[in-house]
Amino acid sequence: MIVVAVVVVIVVEVVVVVEVVGQGVAVVVVVVVVVVVVVVVVVVVVVVVVTVVLVVKRLQFREYQKPFLSAIIPELMNIGFSFFL
């Protein structure tokens, strides 16, 4: 859903910019928008992964949580990698 929303925003911006200023400037604007979107997505993923790692390390000290953690860690990794797809 996030990827679809980003693609829709980029396409709308391209159409608007091409109509207003022409093709040359539109290419620059699209490149800048794509770079900004990629940087924001990478920062969000890094923050989420660091937060999950810190929470998991904190929970590992509790004995009753260990089976739960061994089951949830692969799921959290799958969620993290799914942002790139």
CSV table of C-alpha atoms in Angstrom, one decimal:
chain,number,residue,atom,x,y,z
A,1,MET,CA,0.0,0.0,0.0
A,2,ILE,CA,2.8,2.4,0.8
A,3,VAL,CA,4.6,1.7,-2.5
A,4,VAL,CA,1.3,2.2,-4.4
A,5,ALA,CA,0.7,5.6,-2.7
A,6,VAL,CA,4.3,6.7,-3.4
A,7,VAL,CA,4.0,5.7,-7.1
A,8,VAL,CA,0.7,7.6,-7.4
A,9,VAL,CA,2.1,10.7,-5.8
A,10,ILE,CA,5.2,10.6,-8.1
A,11,VAL,CA,3.0,10.2,-11.3
A,12,VAL,CA,0.7,13.0,-10.3
A,13,GLU,CA,3.7,15.3,-9.7
A,14,VAL,CA,5.2,14.4,-13.0
A,15,VAL,CA,2.0,15.2,-14.9
A,16,VAL,CA,1.5,18.5,-13.0
A,17,VAL,CA,5.2,19.6,-13.5
A,18,VAL,CA,5.3,18.7,-17.2
A,19,GLU,CA,2.2,20.7,-17.8
A,20,VAL,CA,3.4,23.7,-15.9
A,21,VAL,CA,7.1,24.1,-16.7
A,22,GLY,CA,8.1,21.5,-19.3
A,23,GLN,CA,10.0,18.2,-19.5
A,24,GLY,CA,13.6,19.3,-18.5
A,25,VAL,CA,12.6,20.6,-15.1
A,26,ALA,CA,10.2,17.7,-14.5
A,27,VAL,CA,13.0,15.2,-14.7
A,28,VAL,CA,15.0,17.0,-12.0
A,29,VAL,CA,11.9,17.3,-9.8
A,30,VAL,CA,11.1,13.6,-10.2
A,31,VAL,CA,14.7,12.6,-9.3
A,32,VAL,CA,14.7,14.8,-6.2
A,33,VAL,CA,11.3,13.4,-5.1
A,34,VAL,CA,12.4,9.8,-5.6
A,35,VAL,CA,15.6,10.4,-3.7
A,36,VAL,CA,13.7,12.0,-0.8
A,37,VAL,CA,11.2,9.1,-0.7
A,38,VAL,CA,13.9,6.5,-0.7
A,39,VAL,CA,15.8,8.3,2.1
A,40,VAL,CA,12.6,8.6,4.2
A,41,VAL,CA,11.7,4.9,3.8
A,42,VAL,CA,15.3,3.8,4.7
A,43,VAL,CA,15.3,6.0,7.8
A,44,VAL,CA,11.9,4.6,8.9
A,45,VAL,CA,13.0,1.0,8.4
A,46,VAL,CA,16.2,1.6,10.3
A,47,VAL,CA,14.3,3.2,13.2
A,48,VAL,CA,11.8,0.3,13.3
A,49,VAL,CA,14.6,-2.4,13.2
A,50,VAL,CA,16.6,-0.7,16.0
A,51,THR,CA,13.5,-0.3,18.1
A,52,VAL,CA,12.6,-4.0,17.6
A,53,VAL,CA,16.2,-5.1,18.5
A,54,LEU,CA,16.2,-3.0,21.7
A,55,VAL,CA,12.8,-4.3,22.8
A,56,VAL,CA,13.8,-7.9,22.0
A,57,LYS,CA,17.1,-7.5,24.0
A,58,ARG,CA,15.2,-6.1,26.9
A,59,LEU,CA,12.6,-8.9,26.9
A,60,GLN,CA,15.3,-11.6,26.7
A,61,PHE,CA,16.1,-11.1,30.3
A,62,ARG,CA,12.7,-12.5,31.3
A,63,GLU,CA,12.6,-16.3,31.3
A,64,TYR,CA,8.9,-16.6,30.5
A,65,GLN,CA,9.3,-14.5,27.4
A,66,LYS,CA,12.0,-16.7,25.6
A,67,PRO,CA,9.6,-19.1,23.7
A,68,PHE,CA,7.5,-16.2,22.6
A,69,LEU,CA,10.6,-14.3,21.4
A,70,SER,CA,12.0,-17.3,19.4
A,71,ALA,CA,8.6,-17.4,17.6
A,72,ILE,CA,8.2,-13.7,17.0
A,73,ILE,CA,11.7,-12.7,15.8
A,74,PRO,CA,11.4,-14.4,12.3
A,75,GLU,CA,8.0,-12.7,11.9
A,76,LEU,CA,9.5,-9.3,12.7
A,77,MET,CA,12.3,-9.9,10.2
A,78,ASN,CA,9.7,-10.8,7.5
A,79,ILE,CA,7.8,-7.6,8.2
A,80,GLY,CA,11.0,-5.6,8.0
A,81,PHE,CA,12.0,-7.1,4.7
A,82,SER,CA,8.5,-6.7,3.2
A,83,PHE,CA,8.9,-2.9,3.2
A,84,PHE,CA,11.5,-3.3,0.5
A,85,LEU,CA,9.2,-5.2,-1.8
